[in-house]
Coordinates of C-alpha atoms in Angstrom, one line a residue:
X1 CA -23.9 -50.1 -101.1
X2 CA -21.9 -48.7 -98.1
X3 CA -18.3 -49.5 -98.9
X4 CA -16.9 -47.1 -96.3
X5 CA -18.0 -49.5 -93.6
X6 CA -15.5 -52.0 -94.8
X7 CA -12.4 -49.9 -94.8
X8 CA -13.4 -48.1 -91.5
X9 CA -13.6 -51.4 -89.7
X10 CA -10.2 -52.6 -91.0
X11 CA -8.4 -49.3 -90.5
X12 CA -5.3 -49.4 -88.3
X13 CA -3.4 -46.4 -86.6
X14 CA -0.7 -47.0 -89.2
X15 CA -3.2 -46.6 -92.0
X16 CA -4.6 -43.4 -90.4
X17 CA -1.1 -41.9 -90.2
X18 CA -0.4 -42.7 -93.9
X19 CA -3.8 -41.2 -94.9
X20 CA -3.1 -38.1 -92.9
X21 CA 0.2 -37.5 -94.7
X22 CA -1.3 -38.3 -98.1
X23 CA -4.2 -35.9 -97.3
X24 CA -1.9 -33.0 -96.7
X25 CA -0.1 -33.7 -100.0
X26 CA -3.5 -33.9 -101.8
X27 CA -4.7 -30.6 -100.4
X28 CA -1.5 -28.8 -101.7
X29 CA -2.4 -30.2 -105.2
X30 CA -6.1 -29.6 -105.2
X31 CA -6.1 -26.0 -104.0
X32 CA -4.7 -24.5 -107.3
X33 CA -6.5 -27.1 -109.4
X34 CA -9.8 -26.3 -107.8
X35 CA -9.4 -22.6 -108.6
X36 CA -8.2 -23.4 -112.1
X37 CA -11.1 -25.7 -112.9
X38 CA -13.7 -23.3 -111.6
X39 CA -12.3 -20.7 -114.0
X40 CA -12.6 -23.2 -116.9
X41 CA -16.2 -23.8 -115.9
X42 CA -16.9 -20.0 -116.0
X43 CA -17.4 -19.8 -112.2
X44 CA -15.8 -17.9 -109.3
X45 CA -12.8 -19.8 -107.8
X46 CA -14.6 -20.7 -104.6
X47 CA -16.9 -23.0 -106.5
X48 CA -14.0 -25.2 -107.5
X49 CA -13.0 -25.6 -103.9
X50 CA -16.7 -26.4 -103.0
X51 CA -16.5 -29.3 -105.5
X52 CA -13.1 -30.3 -104.2
X53 CA -14.7 -30.7 -100.7
X54 CA -18.2 -32.1 -101.2
X55 CA -17.9 -34.1 -104.4
X56 CA -14.5 -35.6 -103.3
X57 CA -15.8 -36.7 -99.9
X58 CA -19.1 -38.3 -101.1
X59 CA -17.4 -40.1 -104.0
X60 CA -14.7 -41.3 -101.6
X61 CA -17.2 -42.7 -99.1
X62 CA -19.5 -44.4 -101.6
X63 CA -17.1 -45.4 -104.4
X64 CA -15.3 -48.7 -104.6
X65 CA -11.8 -47.4 -105.1
X66 CA -9.7 -46.8 -102.0
X67 CA -7.3 -44.4 -103.8
X68 CA -9.2 -42.5 -106.4
X69 CA -9.8 -38.8 -105.8
X70 CA -12.8 -37.2 -107.3
X71 CA -13.8 -33.5 -107.7
X72 CA -13.4 -30.9 -110.3
X73 CA -11.8 -32.2 -113.6
X74 CA -10.6 -30.4 -116.6
X75 CA -12.6 -32.0 -119.4
X76 CA -15.8 -32.1 -117.3
X77 CA -15.4 -28.4 -116.4
X78 CA -15.0 -27.5 -120.1
X79 CA -18.2 -29.4 -121.0
X80 CA -20.0 -27.6 -118.2
X81 CA -18.9 -24.3 -119.6
X82 CA -19.6 -25.2 -123.2
X83 CA -23.1 -26.4 -122.3
X84 CA -24.3 -23.7 -120.0
X85 CA -22.6 -20.7 -121.7
X86 CA -24.9 -21.3 -124.7
X87 CA -27.9 -20.7 -122.5
X88 CA -26.6 -17.9 -120.2
X89 CA -23.6 -15.7 -120.0
X90 CA -20.9 -16.6 -117.4
X91 CA -21.4 -14.3 -114.4
X92 CA -25.0 -13.6 -115.1
X93 CA -27.7 -14.4 -112.5
X94 CA -28.9 -17.3 -114.6
X95 CA -25.6 -19.0 -115.1
X96 CA -25.0 -20.6 -111.7
X97 CA -28.5 -22.1 -111.3
X98 CA -28.2 -23.7 -114.7
X99 CA -24.8 -25.2 -113.7
X100 CA -26.4 -26.6 -110.6
X101 CA -29.3 -28.0 -112.5
X102 CA -26.9 -29.7 -114.9
X103 CA -24.9 -31.2 -112.0
X104 CA -28.1 -32.5 -110.4
X105 CA -29.2 -34.2 -113.7
X106 CA -25.7 -35.7 -114.2
X107 CA -25.8 -37.1 -110.7
X108 CA -29.3 -38.5 -111.1
X109 CA -28.4 -40.3 -114.4
X110 CA -25.2 -41.7 -112.9
X111 CA -26.9 -42.9 -109.8
X112 CA -29.7 -44.5 -111.8
X113 CA -27.2 -46.3 -114.0
X114 CA -25.4 -47.6 -110.9
X115 CA -28.6 -48.8 -109.2
X116 CA -29.7 -50.6 -112.4
X117 CA -26.3 -52.4 -112.5
X118 CA -25.3 -50.9 -115.9
X119 CA -21.6 -50.6 -115.2
X120 CA -20.9 -52.2 -118.5
X121 CA -22.3 -49.1 -120.3
X122 CA -18.9 -47.4 -120.3
X123 CA -17.5 -50.3 -122.4
X124 CA -19.6 -49.0 -125.3
X125 CA -17.6 -45.8 -125.5
X126 CA -14.3 -46.7 -127.2
X127 CA -11.0 -45.6 -125.9
X128 CA -10.4 -43.8 -129.2
X129 CA -13.5 -41.6 -128.7
X130 CA -12.3 -40.6 -125.2
X131 CA -8.8 -39.8 -126.5
X132 CA -10.2 -37.7 -129.4
X133 CA -12.7 -35.9 -127.1
X134 CA -10.2 -35.1 -124.3
X135 CA -7.6 -33.9 -126.9
X136 CA -10.3 -31.6 -128.4
X137 CA -11.3 -30.5 -124.9
X138 CA -7.7 -29.7 -124.2
X139 CA -7.4 -27.4 -127.2
X140 CA -10.7 -25.7 -126.3
X141 CA -9.5 -25.1 -122.7
X142 CA -6.3 -23.6 -124.0
X143 CA -8.3 -21.5 -126.5
X144 CA -10.6 -20.2 -123.7
X145 CA -7.7 -18.8 -121.8
X146 CA -6.2 -16.8 -124.6
X147 CA -8.1 -13.7 -123.6
X148 CA -6.6 -13.9 -120.1
X149 CA -3.1 -14.7 -121.3
X150 CA -3.0 -11.8 -123.7
X151 CA -5.1 -9.4 -121.7
X152 CA -7.4 -8.8 -124.7
X153 CA -11.2 -8.3 -124.4
X154 CA -12.7 -10.6 -127.0
X155 CA -16.4 -9.7 -126.3
X156 CA -18.8 -12.5 -127.0
X157 CA -16.4 -14.7 -128.9
X158 CA -16.5 -18.1 -127.1
X159 CA -16.3 -20.7 -130.0
X160 CA -13.0 -22.2 -131.1
X161 CA -12.9 -20.4 -134.5
X162 CA -14.5 -17.2 -133.2
X163 CA -12.0 -16.9 -130.4
X164 CA -9.0 -17.3 -132.7
X165 CA -10.5 -15.0 -135.4
X166 CA -11.2 -12.2 -132.9
X167 CA -7.8 -12.7 -131.2
X168 CA -5.9 -12.1 -134.4
X169 CA -7.9 -9.0 -135.1
X170 CA -7.0 -7.5 -131.7
X171 CA -3.4 -8.6 -131.2
X172 CA -2.4 -4.9 -131.2
X173 CA -4.3 -4.5 -128.0
X174 CA -2.1 -7.1 -126.1
X175 CA -1.2 -6.1 -122.6
X176 CA 2.5 -6.9 -122.4
X177 CA 2.6 -7.0 -118.6
X178 CA -0.3 -9.5 -118.6
X179 CA 1.3 -11.6 -121.3
X180 CA 4.7 -11.6 -119.5
X181 CA 3.0 -12.8 -116.3
X182 CA 1.1 -15.6 -118.0
X183 CA 4.1 -16.8 -120.1
X184 CA 6.5 -16.8 -117.2
X185 CA 4.1 -18.9 -115.2
X186 CA 3.6 -21.3 -118.1
X187 CA 7.3 -21.7 -118.8
X188 CA 8.2 -22.3 -115.1
X189 CA 5.4 -24.9 -114.8
X190 CA 6.7 -26.8 -117.8
X191 CA 10.3 -26.6 -116.6
X192 CA 9.5 -27.8 -113.1
X193 CA 7.4 -30.7 -114.4
X194 CA 10.3 -31.6 -116.7
X195 CA 12.7 -31.6 -113.8
X196 CA 10.6 -33.6 -111.4
X197 CA 6.9 -34.4 -111.7
X198 CA 6.6 -35.0 -108.0
X199 CA 7.4 -31.4 -107.2
X200 CA 4.4 -29.1 -106.5
X201 CA 4.9 -27.5 -109.9
X202 CA 1.6 -25.6 -109.8
X203 CA 2.4 -23.8 -106.6
X204 CA 6.0 -23.1 -107.7
X205 CA 4.8 -21.6 -111.0
X206 CA 2.0 -19.7 -109.3
X207 CA 4.6 -18.1 -106.9
X208 CA 6.8 -17.1 -109.8
X209 CA 3.7 -15.6 -111.6
X210 CA 2.8 -13.6 -108.6
X211 CA 6.3 -12.3 -108.3
X212 CA 6.5 -11.3 -111.9
X213 CA 3.1 -9.5 -111.7
X214 CA 4.3 -7.7 -108.5
X215 CA 7.5 -6.6 -110.3
X216 CA 5.5 -5.3 -113.3
X217 CA 3.2 -3.3 -111.1
X218 CA 0.3 -5.7 -110.4
X219 CA -3.2 -4.4 -110.8
X220 CA -1.8 -0.9 -111.3
X221 CA -0.2 -2.1 -114.5
X222 CA -3.5 -3.5 -115.7
X223 CA -2.9 -7.1 -114.6
X224 CA -6.3 -8.5 -113.5
X225 CA -6.5 -10.6 -110.3
X226 CA -8.6 -13.6 -109.5
X227 CA -10.0 -12.0 -106.3
X228 CA -10.6 -13.2 -102.8
X229 CA -12.6 -16.3 -101.9
X230 CA -16.0 -16.1 -100.2
X231 CA -14.7 -17.2 -96.8
X232 CA -17.9 -19.2 -96.1
X233 CA -19.1 -22.8 -96.1
X234 CA -20.5 -24.1 -99.4
X235 CA -23.9 -22.4 -99.5
X236 CA -27.0 -24.6 -99.7
X237 CA -28.6 -24.3 -103.1
X238 CA -31.7 -25.7 -104.8
X239 CA -31.2 -26.5 -108.5
X240 CA -34.0 -25.2 -110.8
X241 CA -35.7 -28.2 -112.3
X242 CA -38.4 -26.8 -114.5
X243 CA -39.5 -28.5 -117.7
X244 CA -37.7 -26.0 -119.9
X245 CA -34.4 -26.5 -118.0
X246 CA -34.7 -30.3 -118.2
X247 CA -35.4 -30.1 -121.9
X248 CA -32.5 -27.8 -122.7
X249 CA -30.0 -29.6 -120.6
X250 CA -31.1 -33.3 -121.0
X251 CA -28.8 -34.3 -123.9
X252 CA -25.8 -32.6 -122.4
X253 CA -26.5 -34.1 -119.0
X254 CA -26.5 -37.6 -120.4
X255 CA -23.3 -37.0 -122.4
X256 CA -21.6 -35.5 -119.4
X257 CA -22.8 -38.3 -117.1
X258 CA -21.3 -40.9 -119.4
X259 CA -18.1 -39.0 -119.9
X260 CA -17.7 -38.6 -116.1
X261 CA -18.3 -42.3 -115.5
X262 CA -15.8 -43.3 -118.2
X263 CA -13.1 -41.1 -116.7
X264 CA -13.8 -42.2 -113.1
X265 CA -14.0 -46.0 -113.9
X266 CA -10.9 -45.8 -116.1
X267 CA -8.9 -44.0 -113.4
X268 CA -10.1 -46.3 -110.6
X269 CA -9.1 -49.4 -112.7
X270 CA -5.7 -47.9 -113.5
X271 CA -5.0 -47.2 -109.9
X272 CA -6.5 -50.6 -108.9
X273 CA -3.9 -52.3 -111.1
X274 CA -1.2 -50.7 -109.1
X275 CA -2.8 -51.3 -105.7
X276 CA -4.1 -54.8 -106.6
X277 CA -7.6 -53.8 -105.8
X278 CA -10.6 -55.1 -107.7
X279 CA -12.9 -52.2 -108.8
X280 CA -16.7 -52.6 -108.8
X281 CA -17.9 -50.5 -111.7
X282 CA -21.5 -50.4 -110.5
X283 CA -20.5 -49.1 -107.1
X284 CA -18.3 -46.5 -108.7
X285 CA -21.3 -45.4 -110.7
X286 CA -23.2 -45.0 -107.4
X287 CA -20.4 -43.1 -105.8
X288 CA -20.1 -40.7 -108.7
X289 CA -23.8 -40.2 -109.0
X290 CA -24.3 -39.5 -105.3
X291 CA -21.3 -37.1 -105.2
X292 CA -22.8 -35.0 -108.1
X293 CA -26.4 -35.3 -106.8
X294 CA -25.5 -34.1 -103.3
X295 CA -23.0 -31.6 -104.6
X296 CA -25.7 -29.8 -106.6
X297 CA -27.3 -28.8 -103.3
X298 CA -24.0 -27.4 -102.0
X299 CA -23.1 -25.1 -104.9
X300 CA -20.8 -27.7 -106.6
X301 CA -20.5 -28.1 -110.4
X302 CA -20.2 -31.6 -111.9
X303 CA -17.0 -33.5 -111.1
X304 CA -15.4 -36.8 -111.8
X305 CA -12.2 -38.7 -111.0
X306 CA -8.9 -36.9 -111.3
X307 CA -6.0 -39.0 -112.6
X308 CA -3.4 -36.4 -111.4
X309 CA -4.8 -36.3 -107.8
X310 CA -5.5 -40.0 -107.7
X311 CA -2.0 -40.9 -108.8
X312 CA -0.5 -38.5 -106.3
X313 CA -2.7 -39.8 -103.6
X314 CA -1.5 -43.4 -104.1
X315 CA 2.1 -42.3 -104.5
X316 CA 1.9 -40.4 -101.2
X317 CA 1.0 -43.7 -99.4
X318 CA -2.8 -43.4 -99.0
X319 CA -4.4 -46.5 -97.7
X320 CA -8.1 -45.6 -97.6
X321 CA -10.4 -42.7 -98.6
X322 CA -9.7 -41.1 -95.3
X323 CA -6.9 -39.3 -97.2
X324 CA -9.5 -37.6 -99.4
X325 CA -11.5 -36.5 -96.3
X326 CA -8.3 -35.0 -94.7
X327 CA -7.5 -33.1 -97.9
X328 CA -11.1 -31.8 -98.0
X329 CA -10.9 -30.6 -94.4
X330 CA -7.7 -28.7 -95.2
X331 CA -9.3 -27.1 -98.2
X332 CA -12.3 -26.1 -96.1
X333 CA -9.9 -24.6 -93.5
X334 CA -8.2 -22.5 -96.2
X335 CA -11.6 -21.4 -97.5
X336 CA -12.7 -20.3 -94.0
X337 CA -9.5 -19.0 -92.5
X338 CA -7.5 -17.5 -95.3
X339 CA -10.0 -16.5 -98.0
X340 CA -7.7 -13.7 -99.2
X341 CA -5.2 -16.3 -100.5
X342 CA -6.4 -15.8 -104.1
X343 CA -6.9 -12.0 -103.8
X344 CA -3.4 -11.3 -105.2
X345 CA -3.4 -14.2 -107.6
X346 CA -2.9 -12.9 -111.2
X347 CA -5.5 -14.1 -113.7
X348 CA -2.9 -14.5 -116.5
X349 CA -0.9 -16.7 -114.1
X350 CA -3.9 -19.0 -113.7
X351 CA -4.3 -18.9 -117.5
X352 CA -0.7 -20.1 -117.9
X353 CA -1.3 -23.0 -115.4
X354 CA -4.6 -23.9 -117.1
X355 CA -2.8 -24.1 -120.5
X356 CA -0.4 -26.6 -119.1
X357 CA -3.3 -28.6 -117.7
X358 CA -5.0 -28.5 -121.1
X359 CA -1.8 -29.7 -122.8
X360 CA -1.8 -32.7 -120.5
X361 CA -5.2 -33.7 -121.8
X362 CA -3.7 -34.4 -125.2
X363 CA -2.2 -37.9 -125.0
X364 CA 0.3 -37.7 -127.9
X365 CA 1.6 -41.2 -127.4
X366 CA -1.9 -42.7 -127.6
X367 CA -2.7 -40.6 -130.7
X368 CA 0.5 -41.7 -132.5
X369 CA -0.3 -45.3 -131.7
X370 CA -3.9 -45.0 -133.0
X371 CA -2.8 -43.3 -136.2
X372 CA -0.1 -46.0 -136.8
X373 CA -2.2 -49.1 -136.0
X374 CA -5.7 -48.7 -137.4
X375 CA -7.2 -46.6 -140.3
X376 CA -10.7 -47.0 -138.8
X377 CA -9.6 -45.9 -135.4
X378 CA -7.8 -43.0 -136.9
X379 CA -11.0 -41.9 -138.6
X380 CA -12.9 -42.1 -135.3
X381 CA -10.2 -40.1 -133.5
X382 CA -10.1 -37.3 -136.1
X383 CA -13.9 -37.0 -136.4
X384 CA -14.3 -36.9 -132.6
X385 CA -11.5 -34.3 -132.3
X386 CA -12.9 -32.0 -134.9
X387 CA -16.5 -32.5 -133.6
X388 CA -15.2 -31.4 -130.2
X389 CA -13.7 -28.2 -131.6
X390 CA -16.6 -27.3 -133.9
X391 CA -19.8 -28.7 -132.4
X392 CA -21.5 -28.4 -129.1
X393 CA -19.5 -30.6 -126.7
X394 CA -22.4 -33.0 -125.9
X395 CA -22.8 -33.7 -129.6
X396 CA -19.1 -34.3 -130.0
X397 CA -19.3 -37.4 -127.7
X398 CA -22.4 -38.7 -129.6
X399 CA -20.6 -38.1 -132.9
X400 CA -17.7 -40.2 -131.9
X401 CA -19.9 -43.0 -130.6
X402 CA -22.0 -42.8 -133.8
X403 CA -19.0 -43.1 -136.1
X404 CA -17.6 -45.9 -134.0
X405 CA -20.9 -47.8 -134.3
X406 CA -21.1 -47.2 -138.0
X407 CA -17.6 -48.5 -138.6
X408 CA -18.2 -51.4 -136.3
X409 CA -21.3 -52.4 -138.1
X410 CA -19.6 -52.1 -141.5
X411 CA -16.8 -54.3 -140.2
X412 CA -19.1 -57.0 -138.7
X413 CA -21.3 -57.0 -141.8
X414 CA -18.4 -58.1 -143.9
X415 CA -17.1 -61.3 -142.4
X416 CA -14.2 -62.9 -144.2
X417 CA -14.5 -66.1 -146.1
X418 CA -11.0 -67.6 -146.0
X419 CA -10.1 -70.3 -148.6
X420 CA -8.5 -73.3 -146.8
X421 CA -6.6 -76.3 -148.1
X422 CA -4.5 -79.2 -146.7
X423 CA -0.8 -78.5 -146.5
X424 CA 1.1 -81.5 -148.0
X425 CA 4.3 -80.5 -146.2
X426 CA 2.5 -80.4 -142.8
X427 CA -0.4 -82.8 -143.0
X428 CA -0.5 -83.0 -139.2
X429 CA -1.8 -79.3 -139.2
X430 CA -4.9 -80.1 -141.3
X431 CA -6.4 -77.4 -143.5
X432 CA -4.6 -74.0 -143.5
X433 CA -5.1 -70.6 -145.1
X434 CA -4.6 -71.3 -148.8
X435 CA -3.5 -67.8 -149.7
X436 CA -1.1 -67.2 -146.9
X437 CA 0.6 -70.6 -147.4
X438 CA 0.2 -70.6 -151.2
X439 CA -1.8 -73.9 -151.2
X440 CA -3.9 -75.1 -154.1
X441 CA -7.5 -76.3 -153.7
X442 CA -9.3 -79.1 -155.4
X443 CA -11.0 -77.9 -158.6
X444 CA -14.3 -79.4 -157.5
X445 CA -14.3 -78.6 -153.8
X446 CA -13.7 -75.4 -151.9
X447 CA -13.2 -75.2 -148.2
X448 CA -14.1 -71.8 -146.7
X449 CA -13.7 -70.7 -143.1
X450 CA -16.2 -68.0 -141.8
X451 CA -14.4 -65.4 -139.8
X452 CA -17.3 -63.4 -138.3
X453 CA -21.0 -63.6 -137.5
X454 CA -23.7 -64.7 -139.9
X455 CA -26.4 -62.2 -139.0
X456 CA -28.8 -60.1 -141.1
X457 CA -26.3 -57.4 -141.8
X458 CA -23.8 -59.9 -143.2
X459 CA -26.1 -62.0 -145.4
X460 CA -25.7 -60.0 -148.6
X461 CA -21.9 -59.9 -148.3
X462 CA -21.7 -63.7 -147.7
X463 CA -24.0 -64.5 -150.5
X464 CA -22.0 -62.4 -153.0
X465 CA -18.9 -64.3 -151.9
X466 CA -20.5 -67.7 -152.2
X467 CA -21.8 -66.9 -155.7
X468 CA -18.2 -67.2 -157.0
X469 CA -18.3 -70.9 -156.3
X470 CA -21.3 -71.8 -158.4
X471 CA -21.5 -75.5 -159.2
X472 CA -18.9 -76.5 -156.7
X473 CA -19.0 -78.4 -153.5
X474 CA -18.5 -75.9 -150.7
X475 CA -17.4 -77.0 -147.2
X476 CA -18.1 -74.2 -144.7
X477 CA -16.0 -74.2 -141.5
X478 CA -17.7 -72.5 -138.7
X479 CA -14.8 -72.3 -136.3
X480 CA -14.5 -68.5 -136.6
X481 CA -18.3 -67.9 -136.5
X482 CA -19.4 -66.5 -133.1
X483 CA -23.1 -65.9 -133.8
X484 CA -25.8 -66.8 -136.3
X485 CA -29.4 -65.4 -136.4
X486 CA -32.5 -66.4 -138.4
X487 CA -31.4 -64.4 -141.4
X488 CA -28.0 -66.1 -141.5
X489 CA -29.6 -69.6 -141.2
X490 CA -32.1 -68.8 -144.0
X491 CA -29.1 -67.7 -146.1
X492 CA -27.4 -71.0 -145.6
X493 CA -30.6 -72.8 -146.6
X494 CA -30.9 -70.7 -149.8
X495 CA -27.2 -71.3 -150.7
X496 CA -27.6 -75.0 -150.2
X497 CA -30.5 -75.1 -152.7
X498 CA -28.7 -72.8 -155.2
X499 CA -25.5 -74.9 -155.1
X500 CA -27.5 -78.2 -155.4
X501 CA -29.4 -76.9 -158.4
X502 CA -26.1 -76.2 -160.1
X503 CA -24.6 -79.6 -159.4
X504 CA -22.8 -78.7 -156.2
X505 CA -23.5 -78.8 -152.5
X506 CA -23.0 -77.0 -149.2
X507 CA -21.5 -79.0 -146.3
X508 CA -21.0 -77.5 -142.8
X509 CA -18.7 -78.4 -140.0
X510 CA -17.2 -77.0 -136.8
X511 CA -20.1 -74.6 -136.0
X512 CA -20.6 -73.8 -132.3
X513 CA -23.4 -75.2 -130.2
X514 CA -25.4 -71.9 -130.2
X515 CA -25.4 -71.7 -134.0
X516 CA -26.5 -75.3 -134.3
X517 CA -29.3 -74.7 -131.7
X518 CA -30.6 -71.7 -133.8
X519 CA -30.7 -73.8 -137.0
X520 CA -32.2 -76.8 -135.1
X521 CA -35.0 -74.8 -133.5
X522 CA -35.9 -73.0 -136.7
X523 CA -36.0 -76.2 -138.7
X524 CA -33.2 -75.0 -141.0
X525 CA -30.9 -77.9 -140.2
X526 CA -33.7 -80.3 -141.3
X527 CA -34.3 -78.4 -144.6
X528 CA -30.6 -78.0 -145.4
X529 CA -30.1 -81.7 -144.7
X530 CA -28.7 -83.2 -141.5
X531 CA -26.5 -85.3 -143.7
X532 CA -24.7 -82.1 -144.8
X533 CA -23.5 -81.3 -141.3
X534 CA -20.2 -82.9 -140.0
X535 CA -18.2 -82.6 -136.9
X536 CA -14.9 -82.4 -138.7
X537 CA -13.6 -81.2 -142.0
X538 CA -12.2 -84.7 -142.6
X539 CA -15.7 -86.3 -142.3
X540 CA -17.1 -83.7 -144.8
X541 CA -14.2 -84.5 -147.3
X542 CA -14.7 -88.2 -147.0
X543 CA -18.5 -87.8 -147.6
X544 CA -17.8 -85.9 -150.8
X545 CA -15.3 -88.4 -152.2
X546 CA -17.7 -90.3 -154.4
X547 CA -19.3 -87.2 -155.8
X548 CA -15.9 -85.7 -156.7
X549 CA -14.6 -89.0 -158.0
X550 CA -17.5 -89.0 -160.4
X551 CA -16.6 -85.4 -161.6
X552 CA -12.9 -86.5 -162.0
X553 CA -13.9 -89.5 -164.1
X554 CA -15.6 -87.1 -166.4
X555 CA -12.2 -85.6 -167.3
X556 CA -11.0 -88.6 -169.4
X557 CA -10.0 -90.7 -166.5
X558 CA -7.4 -89.0 -164.4
X559 CA -6.4 -85.7 -166.1
X560 CA -3.2 -83.9 -165.1
X561 CA -5.1 -81.1 -163.6
X562 CA -6.5 -83.4 -160.9
X563 CA -3.3 -85.4 -160.3
X564 CA -2.0 -83.0 -157.7
X565 CA -5.3 -82.5 -155.9
X566 CA -4.6 -82.3 -152.2
X567 CA -7.9 -83.8 -151.2
X568 CA -8.6 -86.6 -153.7
X569 CA -5.6 -87.0 -156.0
X570 CA -2.7 -89.3 -155.5
X571 CA -1.1 -86.6 -153.2
X572 CA -4.3 -86.1 -151.4
X573 CA -5.2 -86.7 -147.8
X574 CA -7.3 -89.8 -147.4
X575 CA -9.4 -90.9 -144.5
X576 CA -7.6 -91.1 -141.2
X577 CA -4.8 -88.9 -142.3
X578 CA -5.8 -86.2 -139.9
X579 CA -7.6 -83.4 -141.7
X580 CA -8.3 -81.2 -138.7
X581 CA -9.9 -77.9 -137.9
X582 CA -7.5 -75.0 -137.3
X583 CA -8.0 -71.9 -135.1
X584 CA -9.6 -68.8 -136.8
X585 CA -6.2 -67.1 -137.1
X586 CA -4.4 -70.0 -138.8

C-alpha cells in the first residue's frame, strides 16, 4: 500500500544523483506538454502545470512503477474536454468546477477498483479498442486546434464534422500571420523529431514559433498569445458533487477511469520490461486513483501515465520516483518565479505543437498490422475509430468494447468440429486433421475434435454440425474443449440418444477433468453411458470394432469401398498400433 517506503529505504547517493539529472530533463519536457494538454482540455495553461505537479507526485509515490511519469495526457485531456464542453462552455464559470468533479469521480472509481483488487479489469478492453480510440482522439485533438492554427473564429462548432464544415465556409477569413506561425512551428517540430527524437523538439519548435511571430508583428499583427501563468500555488478547490453533477458525469467518469488505467498500466508494463521490474496492476490502480482524487482538490484535471515522459525518464537514467518529484519541484519553481514565461507564447505555435502530439497518438504500424491480420479486429478498429469521431467520447469506448464482446461471443458460440483420421504414412502420429492432410475416414465412423467450449451459446451450432452424421458412430475428441456447462452436457446426452435411435452412437474421449466433473455431478455421464467414455481414441475405436464389422458384413462381405478403411480395413490401425490424441492445432 505504501510502495515509496521500499525505494526510499534502498536509495543510495548514486541513485539520488541519477534521479536529479533525470528530473531536470523531465521538467524540460513536461513544461510545454503541460501547457499544451491544458489547452486541449479547454483550460488555462496553468492547470496543466498543476496536474504535472500534484498528479505526478502522488502517482509516483503510490504507484508500483519506479519509472512511469503520470500527469496530463493527450487522450485523457481530449475526453475531459469532450465530456465537460457538452455541459458548459470552456471559460465559463461552470466549466472548471465540472472538470474538477469529473476528476474526483475518476479518481474515486480508480481507487475503488484498486482496493477491490480488480487490476485484471483492464484486460477486458482489447488492444484494438485502445488503438482505435486513441487514433480517433488524435484526429479530434488536431481538429480542435484548426481554429487556432488558421486564426478563424468558428463560433460554437466543436464537433468533428461541425468544425470542418464551418472551417471550409470561413477559409477566406484566414489570418496568414497566424497560419505562418503555426505551420512553421509544426514543420520545425516534425523536422527536429526526424533528426533526433532525444532533442527537446517541443522547446526548439516553440522558440522558432515565437521568433516567427515576433518577425510578423506578434499580437499587433493579430497573432493571439497564450498569456501569463497565475504565478501561484495550485489553489485549493472543492469539486461540486451534487446529484445532478454525478448523474450527468457518471458514465463519462467510468469510461475515463478505465481508459486512464489502461494507459497507465500499459505504460508501466512497457517500461517494466525494459527495467526488469514486475508491475503490480492493483497498486497502479491505487496510485492513479489517489493522484486524481487528491488532484481534484488542487485544481487538477484528470491525468494518467505519459509514455513520452516515462520513456524519457527511464532513458535519462532515473532510478526511483524521486526523479518525478524533482521535475515537479522545478515546474513549481517556474510557476512561482517566472509566470510570464508563457505571456509571449503564440497560441498558433501551441496549436502546431499539439497537432504533432495528436499525430503521435495514431499508431500507424499497429493499425496496418491489425488490418492485415484479422478481419474481426479490423471491424472493431474501424467502428471504435468512427465512434470516437462521431459520438460522445465516453460512448466511443463503450461502443468498441460492445463490438469486441459481440464478435467474441459470435466466435466462441461457433466452435469448430474438425474431422480427424489416422495417417497411414505416419501411424505414429495417431489421428490428424483429415482435410488438411487429405485423409479418408471410415464410412461408418467419424472422428471429430471439438475446438472450443461446449456452452449454452454453442449448443445450436454443434447440434447442426452433428446432424450431418446421422446414423453413424461419432467419436468426439475433447482435447480442444476448454469448458462445458449444463447446456453443453445436455446437448451431448440428446445427441447420444438421437444417434443411437438411428443406428449409430456417440463416444467421447480426451475431455478434461473439469468437463468430466460437470457431466458426473449432473448425472449426464450416467445417462449418456459410462461405457461410451474412453481415455484414448484407440480405446474408442477398438470398442466400436464389432459394431462396425457388422455393418461391413452387410455390404456383401468385404466391399471395395471398405477395403481401404484406415480404421478397420486391411490398411487400418488395429489395437496397439498407437492411435493417439493430437494437440488441438494438429
